[in-house]
Every structure is written in C-alpha cells, then in structure tokens.
Short mmCIF file of C-alpha atoms and ligand atoms in Angstrom, two decimals:
data_model
loop_
_atom_site.label_atom_id
_atom_site.label_comp_id
_atom_site.label_asym_id
_atom_site.label_seq_id
_atom_site.Cartn_x
_atom_site.Cartn_y
_atom_site.Cartn_z
CA UNK A 89 22.60 16.18 -1.27
CA UNK A 90 24.21 15.94 2.14
CA UNK A 91 22.18 16.20 5.31
CA UNK A 92 23.12 16.24 8.97
CA UNK A 93 21.30 15.25 12.14
CA UNK A 94 20.23 18.41 13.98
CA UNK A 95 20.82 16.69 17.34
CA UNK A 96 24.21 15.26 16.39
CA UNK A 97 26.06 17.04 13.60
CA UNK A 98 28.54 14.17 13.31
CA UNK A 99 25.83 11.99 11.75
CA UNK A 100 25.84 12.85 8.05
CA UNK A 101 23.75 11.11 5.41
CA UNK A 102 22.91 11.24 1.71
CA UNK A 103 19.42 12.07 0.44
CA UNK A 104 18.84 8.34 -0.16
CA UNK A 105 19.80 7.46 3.41
CA UNK A 106 17.67 10.27 4.83
CA UNK A 107 14.68 9.12 2.80
CA UNK A 108 15.13 5.51 3.91
CA UNK A 109 15.89 6.22 7.55
CA UNK A 110 13.44 9.05 8.17
CA UNK A 111 14.99 10.00 11.51
CA UNK A 112 18.59 10.11 12.70
CA UNK A 113 20.13 8.95 15.98
CA UNK A 114 18.37 10.08 19.15
CA UNK A 115 15.31 10.87 17.02
CA UNK A 116 17.15 13.82 15.46
CA UNK A 117 15.80 15.36 12.25
CA UNK A 118 17.92 15.52 9.11
CA UNK A 119 18.68 18.96 7.72
CA UNK A 120 20.40 19.98 4.46
CA UNK A 121 24.11 20.76 4.86
CA UNK A 122 23.79 23.62 2.36
CA UNK A 123 20.80 25.30 0.75
CA UNK A 124 22.32 26.99 -2.28
CA UNK A 125 20.01 29.66 -3.82
CA UNK A 126 18.75 28.84 -7.32
CA UNK A 127 20.48 30.70 -10.14
CA UNK A 128 17.49 31.95 -12.17
CA UNK A 129 14.32 32.11 -10.10
CA UNK A 130 12.54 34.51 -12.49
CA UNK A 131 13.21 32.15 -15.38
CA UNK A 132 11.95 29.18 -13.37
CA UNK A 133 8.76 31.00 -12.48
CA UNK A 134 7.92 31.15 -16.21
CA UNK A 135 8.04 27.34 -16.54
CA UNK A 136 5.16 24.88 -16.05
CA UNK A 137 4.80 23.09 -12.68
CA UNK A 138 6.43 19.76 -13.54
CA UNK A 139 9.37 21.16 -15.49
CA UNK A 140 10.07 23.78 -12.84
CA UNK A 141 9.74 21.25 -10.00
CA UNK A 142 12.21 18.88 -11.66
CA UNK A 143 14.72 21.75 -11.90
CA UNK A 144 14.24 22.70 -8.23
CA UNK A 145 14.53 19.10 -7.00
CA UNK A 146 17.55 18.39 -9.20
CA UNK A 147 19.27 21.48 -7.76
CA UNK A 148 18.43 20.41 -4.21
CA UNK A 149 19.07 16.66 -4.44
CA UNK A 150 22.02 16.71 -6.85
CA UNK A 151 23.51 13.61 -8.47
CA UNK A 152 21.65 10.94 -6.48
CA UNK A 153 18.77 11.00 -8.97
CA UNK A 154 19.24 11.58 -12.67
CA UNK A 155 17.33 14.17 -14.65
CA UNK A 156 15.47 11.36 -16.40
CA UNK A 157 14.54 9.64 -13.15
CA UNK A 158 13.30 12.91 -11.68
CA UNK A 159 11.30 13.72 -14.80
CA UNK A 160 9.43 10.46 -14.47
CA UNK A 161 9.03 10.65 -10.70
CA UNK A 162 7.74 14.22 -10.66
CA UNK A 163 5.34 13.81 -13.56
CA UNK A 164 3.89 10.70 -11.88
CA UNK A 165 3.68 12.33 -8.45
CA UNK A 166 2.44 15.80 -9.48
CA UNK A 167 -0.34 14.61 -11.76
CA UNK A 168 -2.79 17.29 -10.63
CA UNK A 169 -2.70 21.12 -10.49
CA UNK A 170 -2.22 23.58 -7.61
CA UNK A 171 -4.26 26.58 -8.75
CA UNK A 172 -4.12 29.99 -7.11
CA UNK A 173 -7.70 31.26 -6.76
CA UNK A 174 -8.35 34.96 -6.39
CA UNK A 175 -10.52 35.48 -3.30
CA UNK A 176 -10.54 39.28 -3.10
CA UNK A 177 -8.23 42.18 -3.99
CA UNK A 178 -4.73 41.22 -2.92
CA UNK A 179 -5.87 37.92 -1.39
CA UNK A 180 -5.40 34.52 -2.99
CA UNK A 181 -6.07 30.90 -2.01
CA UNK A 182 -3.48 28.31 -3.01
CA UNK A 183 -5.64 25.22 -3.56
CA UNK A 184 -3.56 22.18 -2.67
CA UNK A 185 -6.45 19.71 -2.57
CA UNK A 186 -6.83 18.59 -6.17
CA UNK A 187 -4.94 15.31 -5.70
CA UNK A 188 -6.41 11.81 -5.19
CA UNK A 189 -6.97 12.18 -1.42
CA UNK A 190 -7.98 15.82 -1.58
CA UNK A 191 -5.30 17.30 0.68
CA UNK A 192 -1.85 18.85 0.19
CA UNK A 193 -0.27 15.70 1.61
CA UNK A 194 -0.75 14.04 -1.78
CA UNK A 195 2.23 16.04 -3.07
CA UNK A 196 4.65 14.79 -0.43
CA UNK A 197 3.20 11.29 -0.11
CA UNK A 198 3.29 10.59 -3.83
CA UNK A 199 6.80 11.95 -4.31
CA UNK A 200 8.04 9.96 -1.33
CA UNK A 201 6.56 6.77 -2.80
CA UNK A 202 8.48 7.52 -5.99
CA UNK A 203 11.71 8.07 -4.04
CA UNK A 204 11.41 4.86 -2.03
CA UNK A 205 10.64 2.86 -5.14
CA UNK A 206 13.67 4.39 -6.88
CA UNK A 207 15.93 3.61 -3.91
CA UNK A 208 14.51 0.24 -2.81
CA UNK A 209 16.64 -2.23 -4.86
CA UNK A 210 13.91 -4.79 -4.33
CA UNK A 211 14.34 -5.00 -0.52
CA UNK A 212 11.21 -5.25 1.61
CA UNK A 213 10.23 -1.99 3.37
CA UNK A 214 7.65 -1.39 6.11
CA UNK A 215 6.29 2.15 6.21
CA UNK A 216 5.17 3.03 9.72
CA UNK A 217 3.47 6.37 10.20
CA UNK A 218 1.15 8.25 12.53
CA UNK A 219 -1.59 10.44 11.16
CA UNK A 220 -3.94 13.09 12.48
CA UNK A 221 -6.08 12.37 9.42
CA UNK A 222 -4.75 13.44 6.05
CA UNK A 223 -1.24 11.97 6.03
CA UNK A 224 -2.71 8.50 6.42
CA UNK A 225 -4.89 8.85 3.36
CA UNK A 226 -2.15 10.37 1.23
CA UNK A 227 0.41 7.74 2.24
CA UNK A 228 -2.02 4.84 1.90
CA UNK A 229 -3.07 5.86 -1.60
CA UNK A 230 0.46 6.76 -2.69
CA UNK A 231 1.82 3.31 -1.69
CA UNK A 232 -1.23 1.12 -2.32
CA UNK A 233 -0.30 -1.86 -4.47
CA UNK A 234 3.43 -1.01 -4.72
CA UNK A 235 5.58 -4.17 -4.63
CA UNK A 236 7.80 -4.93 -1.58
CA UNK A 237 6.20 -2.18 0.51
CA UNK A 238 4.01 -2.81 3.58
CA UNK A 239 2.26 0.20 5.10
CA UNK A 240 1.12 0.45 8.75
CA UNK A 241 -0.77 3.58 9.78
CA UNK A 242 -1.63 4.62 13.35
CA UNK A 243 -4.37 7.15 14.07
CA UNK A 244 -6.23 8.33 17.18
CA UNK A 245 -9.50 6.40 17.46
CA UNK A 246 -12.55 8.64 17.09
CA UNK A 247 -10.48 11.78 16.55
CA UNK A 248 -10.45 11.95 12.77
CA UNK A 249 -13.46 12.63 10.58
CA UNK A 250 -15.51 9.55 9.54
CA UNK A 251 -14.85 10.35 5.89
CA UNK A 252 -11.13 10.70 6.45
CA UNK A 253 -11.20 7.27 8.06
CA UNK A 254 -13.14 5.78 5.13
CA UNK A 255 -10.62 7.16 2.72
CA UNK A 256 -7.65 5.15 3.98
CA UNK A 257 -8.95 2.39 6.27
CA UNK A 258 -10.88 0.59 3.53
CA UNK A 259 -8.06 -0.28 1.13
CA UNK A 260 -6.69 -3.55 2.49
CA UNK A 261 -3.88 -5.25 0.55
CA UNK A 262 -0.50 -3.86 1.60
CA UNK A 263 -2.18 -1.12 3.69
CA UNK A 264 -2.87 -1.93 7.39
CA UNK A 265 -4.46 0.65 9.70
CA UNK A 266 -4.61 0.78 13.52
CA UNK A 267 -7.05 2.86 15.59
CA UNK A 268 -5.17 3.78 18.78
CA UNK A 269 -6.95 4.62 22.04
CA UNK A 270 -5.24 7.98 22.57
CA UNK A 271 -4.26 11.22 20.87
CA UNK A 272 -2.22 11.89 17.74
CA UNK A 273 0.74 12.71 19.98
CA UNK A 274 0.44 9.22 21.53
CA UNK A 275 0.51 7.70 18.04
CA UNK A 276 3.51 9.80 17.11
CA UNK A 277 5.31 8.73 20.30
CA UNK A 278 4.74 5.04 19.47
CA UNK A 279 6.18 5.55 16.01
CA UNK A 280 9.22 7.28 17.44
CA UNK A 281 9.76 4.41 19.88
CA UNK A 282 9.66 1.94 17.02
CA UNK A 283 12.39 3.90 15.26
CA UNK A 284 14.56 3.72 18.35
CA UNK A 285 14.24 -0.08 18.39
CA UNK A 286 17.17 -1.26 16.28
CA UNK A 287 16.15 -4.92 16.34
CA UNK A 288 12.63 -4.15 15.13
CA UNK A 289 13.95 -1.71 12.54
CA UNK A 290 16.18 -4.36 11.00
CA UNK A 291 13.61 -7.15 11.20
CA UNK A 292 10.97 -5.38 9.14
CA UNK A 293 12.94 -2.74 7.20
CA UNK A 294 11.25 0.10 9.03
CA UNK A 295 10.70 3.43 7.34
CA UNK A 296 8.60 6.46 8.18
CA UNK A 297 6.39 8.43 5.85
CA UNK A 298 5.27 11.22 8.14
CA UNK A 299 6.24 14.82 7.65
CA UNK A 300 9.67 14.25 9.15
CA UNK A 301 10.73 12.55 5.91
CA UNK A 302 12.88 14.89 3.87
CA UNK A 303 11.43 13.69 0.53
CA UNK A 304 8.03 14.97 1.53
CA UNK A 305 9.39 18.38 2.41
CA UNK A 306 11.34 18.48 -0.85
CA UNK A 307 8.13 17.92 -2.83
CA UNK A 308 6.24 20.57 -0.88
CA UNK A 309 8.83 23.24 -1.66
CA UNK A 310 7.69 23.07 -5.28
CA UNK A 311 4.14 24.33 -4.80
CA UNK A 312 5.32 27.51 -3.10
CA UNK A 313 7.05 28.35 -6.38
CA UNK A 314 3.84 27.44 -8.19
CA UNK A 315 1.91 29.89 -5.98
CA UNK A 316 4.24 32.82 -6.63
CA UNK A 317 4.41 31.96 -10.34
CA UNK A 318 0.66 32.53 -10.59
CA UNK A 319 0.74 35.97 -8.97
CA UNK A 320 0.72 39.06 -11.19
CA UNK A 321 4.43 39.86 -11.76
CA UNK A 322 4.37 43.27 -10.10
CA UNK A 323 3.05 41.71 -6.90
CA UNK A 324 5.55 38.87 -6.57
CA UNK A 325 7.94 40.53 -4.14
CA UNK A 326 5.11 41.58 -1.80
CA UNK A 327 3.76 38.10 -1.08
CA UNK A 328 2.90 37.16 2.49
CA UNK A 329 2.04 33.48 2.84
CA UNK A 330 -0.13 32.15 5.67
CA UNK A 331 0.28 28.48 6.56
CA UNK A 332 -2.28 26.51 8.61
CA UNK A 333 0.08 24.49 10.78
CA UNK A 334 0.12 21.31 12.84
CA UNK A 335 3.42 19.48 12.58
CA UNK A 336 4.99 22.45 10.74
CA UNK A 337 6.23 20.48 7.74
CA UNK A 338 4.37 22.77 5.38
CA UNK A 339 5.89 25.89 6.91
CA UNK A 340 9.36 24.30 6.85
CA UNK A 341 8.99 23.64 3.11
CA UNK A 342 7.91 27.24 2.50
CA UNK A 343 10.90 28.57 4.41
CA UNK A 344 13.26 26.33 2.43
CA UNK A 345 11.66 27.70 -0.76
CA UNK A 346 12.52 31.19 0.48
CA UNK A 347 16.07 30.09 1.27
CA UNK A 348 16.28 28.79 -2.33
CA UNK A 349 15.54 32.32 -3.52
CA UNK A 350 11.75 32.37 -3.90
CA UNK A 351 10.65 35.99 -3.40
CA UNK A 352 8.36 35.71 -0.38
CA UNK A 353 8.26 38.74 1.90
CA UNK A 354 7.37 36.78 4.99
CA UNK A 355 5.38 33.86 6.39
CA UNK A 356 2.52 33.78 8.85
CA UNK A 357 1.91 30.84 11.22
CA UNK A 358 -1.74 29.95 11.83
CA UNK A 359 -2.80 27.33 14.37
CA UNK A 360 -5.95 26.20 16.14
CA UNK A 361 -6.22 26.02 19.95
CA UNK A 362 -3.14 23.77 19.95
CA UNK A 363 -1.06 26.90 20.05
CA UNK A 364 2.38 25.84 21.33
CA UNK A 365 4.17 27.79 18.58
CA UNK A 366 2.18 31.07 18.72
CA UNK A 367 2.70 31.13 22.50
CA UNK A 368 6.39 30.38 22.02
CA UNK A 369 6.76 33.20 19.47
CA UNK A 370 4.95 35.59 21.80
CA UNK A 371 6.60 34.67 25.08
CA UNK A 372 9.78 32.79 24.19
CA UNK A 373 8.78 29.79 26.32
CA UNK A 374 8.30 26.30 24.86
CA UNK A 375 5.39 24.98 26.89
CA UNK A 376 3.27 22.33 25.10
CA UNK A 377 -0.11 21.69 26.72
CA UNK A 378 -2.24 18.58 26.31
CA UNK A 379 -3.55 18.26 22.77
CA UNK A 380 -7.19 19.34 22.48
CA UNK A 381 -9.55 18.17 19.72
CA UNK A 382 -10.74 20.91 17.36
CA UNK A 383 -12.67 21.39 14.11
CA UNK A 384 -9.36 21.54 12.25
CA UNK A 385 -8.25 18.14 13.50
CA UNK A 386 -5.31 17.70 11.11
CA UNK A 387 -3.66 20.49 13.11
CA UNK A 388 -4.35 18.97 16.53
CA UNK A 389 -0.69 18.75 17.42
CA UNK A 390 0.87 20.31 20.49
CA UNK A 391 4.42 18.97 20.04
CA UNK A 392 5.08 19.78 16.39
CA UNK A 393 7.94 17.57 15.27
CA UNK A 394 9.21 19.77 12.45
CA UNK A 395 9.73 22.81 14.64
CA UNK A 396 13.45 22.10 15.25
CA UNK A 397 13.96 22.38 11.48
CA UNK A 398 12.30 25.80 11.45
CA UNK A 399 14.61 27.01 14.21
CA UNK A 400 17.64 25.50 12.51
CA UNK A 401 16.83 27.28 9.26
CA UNK A 402 16.40 30.64 10.97
CA UNK A 403 19.72 30.05 12.70
CA UNK A 404 21.75 29.11 9.63
CA UNK A 405 20.20 31.86 7.51
CA UNK A 406 20.59 34.48 10.23
CA UNK A 407 16.87 35.30 9.99
CA UNK A 408 14.94 36.67 12.95
CA UNK A 409 12.10 34.51 14.31
CA UNK A 410 10.33 37.82 15.02
CA UNK A 411 9.75 38.18 11.28
CA UNK A 412 7.17 35.36 11.47
CA UNK A 413 3.59 36.51 11.86
CA UNK A 414 1.47 34.26 14.04
CA UNK A 415 -1.87 33.71 15.75
CA UNK A 416 -4.14 30.93 16.97
CA UNK A 417 -7.89 30.64 16.44
CA UNK A 418 -10.55 28.92 18.54
CA UNK A 419 -13.30 26.74 17.05
CA UNK A 420 -15.81 29.58 17.55
CA UNK A 421 -13.58 31.94 15.61
CA UNK A 422 -13.10 29.27 12.93
CA UNK A 423 -16.88 28.95 12.50
CA UNK A 424 -17.30 32.72 12.23
CA UNK A 425 -14.57 33.14 9.64
CA UNK A 426 -15.82 30.18 7.59
CA UNK A 427 -19.19 31.95 7.35
CA UNK A 428 -17.58 35.30 6.54
CA UNK A 429 -15.39 33.88 3.79
CA UNK A 430 -18.34 31.96 2.34
CA UNK A 431 -20.38 35.19 2.28
CA UNK A 432 -17.45 36.76 0.39
CA UNK A 433 -17.87 34.05 -2.25
CA UNK A 434 -15.25 31.43 -1.31
CA UNK A 435 -16.07 28.00 0.09
CA UNK A 436 -13.34 26.83 2.46
CA UNK A 437 -12.92 24.31 5.31
CA UNK A 438 -11.71 24.65 8.91
CA UNK A 439 -7.92 24.45 8.24
CA UNK A 440 -7.61 26.85 5.32
CA UNK A 441 -9.97 29.36 6.85
CA UNK A 442 -7.80 29.71 9.95
CA UNK A 443 -4.92 30.68 7.66
CA UNK A 444 -7.18 33.19 5.88
CA UNK A 445 -8.34 34.78 9.12
CA UNK A 446 -4.85 34.97 10.63
CA UNK A 447 -3.53 36.37 7.32
CA UNK A 448 -6.09 39.19 7.40
CA UNK A 449 -4.95 40.15 10.87
CA UNK A 450 -1.27 40.15 9.83
CA UNK A 451 -1.14 41.98 6.50
CA UNK A 452 -0.89 45.60 5.40
CA UNK A 453 -2.52 47.22 2.37
CA UNK A 454 0.55 47.28 0.15
CA UNK A 455 1.12 43.53 0.57
CA UNK A 456 -0.48 40.63 -1.24
CA UNK A 457 -1.68 37.66 0.79
CA UNK A 458 -1.75 33.97 -0.03
CA UNK A 459 -3.32 31.45 2.31
CA UNK A 460 -2.85 27.72 1.87
CA UNK A 461 -6.02 25.70 1.39
CA UNK A 462 -4.76 22.38 2.64
CA UNK A 463 -7.88 20.22 2.17
CA UNK A 464 -11.01 20.02 0.03
CA UNK A 465 -14.14 21.32 1.87
CA UNK A 466 -15.90 17.99 1.30
CA UNK A 467 -13.23 16.22 3.31
CA UNK A 468 -14.71 17.99 6.34
CA UNK A 469 -18.27 17.66 5.08
CA UNK A 470 -19.93 17.20 8.48
CA UNK A 471 -18.61 20.38 10.03
CA UNK A 472 -18.73 22.52 6.88
CA UNK A 473 -22.37 21.59 6.20
CA UNK A 474 -23.29 22.16 9.81
CA UNK A 475 -21.64 25.59 10.00
CA UNK A 476 -22.69 26.92 6.60
CA UNK A 477 -26.12 25.22 6.45
CA UNK A 478 -25.44 23.93 2.96
CA UNK A 479 -25.29 20.54 1.27
CA UNK A 480 -21.94 19.49 -0.13
CA UNK A 481 -21.53 17.05 -2.94
CA UNK A 482 -18.88 14.40 -2.27
CA UNK A 483 -16.11 14.33 -4.86
CA UNK A 484 -15.78 10.95 -6.57
CA UNK A 485 -12.67 9.90 -4.59
CA UNK A 486 -14.69 10.10 -1.37
CA UNK A 487 -18.05 8.98 -2.68
CA UNK A 488 -16.52 5.74 -3.95
CA UNK A 489 -15.26 4.78 -0.51
CA UNK A 490 -18.04 6.05 1.75
CA UNK A 491 -19.91 2.73 1.93
CA UNK A 492 -16.96 0.35 2.24
CA UNK A 493 -16.32 -1.43 5.57
CA UNK A 494 -13.50 -0.20 7.84
CA UNK A 495 -10.63 -2.70 8.10
CA UNK A 496 -8.71 -1.17 11.05
CA UNK A 497 -7.30 -3.06 14.02
CA UNK A 498 -7.70 -1.57 17.52
CA UNK A 499 -4.91 -0.99 20.03
CA UNK A 500 -4.17 0.79 23.31
CA UNK A 501 -1.44 3.47 23.24
CA UNK A 502 1.17 0.87 24.18
CA UNK A 503 4.40 0.35 22.23
CA UNK A 504 4.75 -3.30 23.32
CA UNK A 505 1.45 -4.07 21.56
CA UNK A 506 2.55 -2.29 18.42
CA UNK A 507 5.84 -4.18 18.41
CA UNK A 508 3.99 -7.50 18.66
CA UNK A 509 1.70 -6.49 15.81
CA UNK A 510 4.58 -5.52 13.56
CA UNK A 511 6.56 -8.68 14.20
CA UNK A 512 3.51 -10.97 14.15
C1 PLP B 249 -1.48 17.96 7.80
C2 PLP B 249 -2.44 19.09 7.63
C3 PLP B 249 -2.13 20.38 8.11
C4 PLP B 249 -0.90 20.65 8.90
O1 PLP B 249 0.27 20.62 8.13
P1 PLP B 249 1.69 20.48 8.83
O2 PLP B 249 2.65 20.37 7.71
O3 PLP B 249 1.65 19.28 9.69
O4 PLP B 249 1.89 21.73 9.63
C5 PLP B 249 -3.03 21.40 7.83
N1 PLP B 249 -4.18 21.18 7.17
C6 PLP B 249 -4.51 19.96 6.70
C7 PLP B 249 -5.81 19.79 5.99
C8 PLP B 249 -3.65 18.89 6.91
O5 PLP B 249 -3.99 17.68 6.45
#
C-alpha cells in the first residue's frame, strides 16, 4: 500500500511507514495513492466478520502483511461482535461498543497495536496521543503490557466523564496518563508539536495512536461492511448511514468503505454544538469556534483533524460534498431525543442518539437508516441516568476499575512541560 502526504504529494510512504510515523511532514495526513474497488463485494458480504475483514485489509494493504499475519492480527483485534440492532421499521443501530473499553475505538486501537507489534522489530516505541475520552481507554487497553511500547495519553482535565477517566488512568505499568489544564484541542496541539520536534521524535521513538493513524482507519472500514452484511438483502442498496462525529475518523473510514465498493447510498454527518463541519457544509466557510463542552464529550472537537482526508476523498472520487447530509444538535435536543428513543424501546447514550436524531431528519421513506452507536450507555452513566431517570448496571469492564485510584500526572497546556516529561 502506497500513501502520500496530502500537504506534500512528493512525500510517499508504505503502510508500515505511515503506521509508524502517524503524520507526514508539515503535519500532513497520509492518504492512499489508490483505492481500488473490491472485486466481489456481494460474496464478501456473505462471509463472517473476521474472514471478510482479513480479505478487505489484505486488498487494501497488499504485500506488506501476509495472509497468515493478517489472519492472526484480525482475529486477535476483532474478538467481539458488531451487531446491527433493529430499532424500528427501516432503522437500525450498529452497536460498536461490545469491545473491552465499550466504544468503537477498540476496533482501531486493537488493530493498531497489532500492526505496531508486527512492524516493531524489537525497537522501543513511545505512543503519544490526545484523547477526548474514548481513544485513551481503547489505546491504553490495546497496548497495556505489550513489550517495548510506552504509552503517554493526554486528556483535558475535568472534561471527560469520571468513569472514562477510571477506565484508562488506573492501569499503570507501560501506560502513563496526563490531565492537561485545557481543552481537547489544546491536547491535540501539544501532540502535534511533539511530532514536529525531530530531536524528541528520535530520542523516544515517537508514534501517535490517535485517529490520524491510518491503521485505525483501516480497521474501522471493516465494520461498515459488517453493518451492510446484516441488512436484509433487498435493502442493502438503500442504506443511509449516520455517523456521530468529532475528529471525523469514523466518517472517513465509512467513505473509504464506499470507495471500496460497499453499497451505501449516502452518509449523514451528525455533530453536537461543536459544529464546524455542518456550518462549513451549509455556508462553505471553514470557521472553527472555541470548543464547548457538551453531553457528548467525545465529539467536543472544533478543529477535526481528519477532515482534510474527507475532502481529499471527495476530490479524487469526483463526489459532491453536497451529497453529505448533516446537522448539529444541542444538549437540550440530545436529552429530548434520548428520552424519545428510550420510549421507543432502545437505550442509547448521548453520542449515538445524536446520529439517530439527525438521521431521522435526513432520510426518506424508501431508504433504510443505520446510525452508529459509538459507546455503551453505561460509559456515560451519570448523564444517561440523570436524563432517563433510570439506574444503569455497570458492565464488568467498568465495575472492576471504578474503585481504583487515578494515577495521572497534571500539566498546564504547555509543550515545553510535555517535552520535559517525555525526556525525563
Ligand atoms: C471518538 C468518538 C466519537 C467521534 O468519532 P470520530 O471518529 O472522532 O469522529 C463519537 N462517539 C464516541 C463515543 C467516541 O468515542
């Protein structure tokens, strides 16, 4: 697989290099040189998740990983299902939260850990990543205890749910976590600065695990096929998929799935009040505002770093950005729709329900809708219980960690301090 840097087409890398480097020169994102459609999509849709995913990834990545390697990597990474739950006539929830940290990021995080292990050759690697909540947990658990890998995770202090924090800041070992006085965008900016620091990069073997890493996107492509595979056959070509979006990695993966030949009619972008993209699609002006905290905090991103990939894909495929549906929802609207969906018999959480609500506003009767449920309701226990007036049982993965002490360091949003910490 060859990839190029979107900001500088002369920088070309292999899949292995892209996985190890994360970002290209000038903080440019890597993008596949060609996305060749799959030969037999209908046949693939008949296969089970792991077998189908190996075939998709082999087609995409090519010779850099053998069939045998991929078999092992994918069956280790995708060790849990992604069921499509029927919510009402012509409306389905793709449940991506059945992994160890109860969010869709387990797919990408676990596959990335497999890729880095396969490519490491025993060198020491430091994974540095910023999280708005769920990436941190997925990455921490995916890499916990792996040899030669140190993980450092930055998150905005006080802006992620207490349970989210418990899930990844209590591990210790090769997992170090830092609570930054600032927003997620501040954390992301510090990470980007570190990647521009060649001396630091060399000294600690710096690597990123956030949604800019191509291996995570590659893994996420696979569950879009899994969603369509579970639809009744006659409905497959009418699927409209609504994606609750923050950094837009999930949407990028869905669009690549479509470019690979997956029959998806169109995609719908759903955001919270951090609505840079919906405003851009409506008015054609890129005008990020300050990030505001919301109930759906994993989407509290106003400068989504995967957006250039979305634009690049539309450009190379000759698609029209106007074909994207879009809308943003406030916290009040999120509360109302969570109650409505619960009354209809489906328990959701603040991220997935925004996708459901925006889907309903963007779909016609002859279409079939799928909305992505990106996290388990219990992961947002406090707000879900408060809004729905119910008691939620904690799944075991969370219950086991709820009483452990937090091990995070504290830091101002200052790159010099981070640099010291990493070298120290
Ligand atoms: C990360 C996350 C999102 C946003 O996904 P992106 O790929 O960053 O757009 C949505 N919901 C949940 C629960 C998440 O953890």
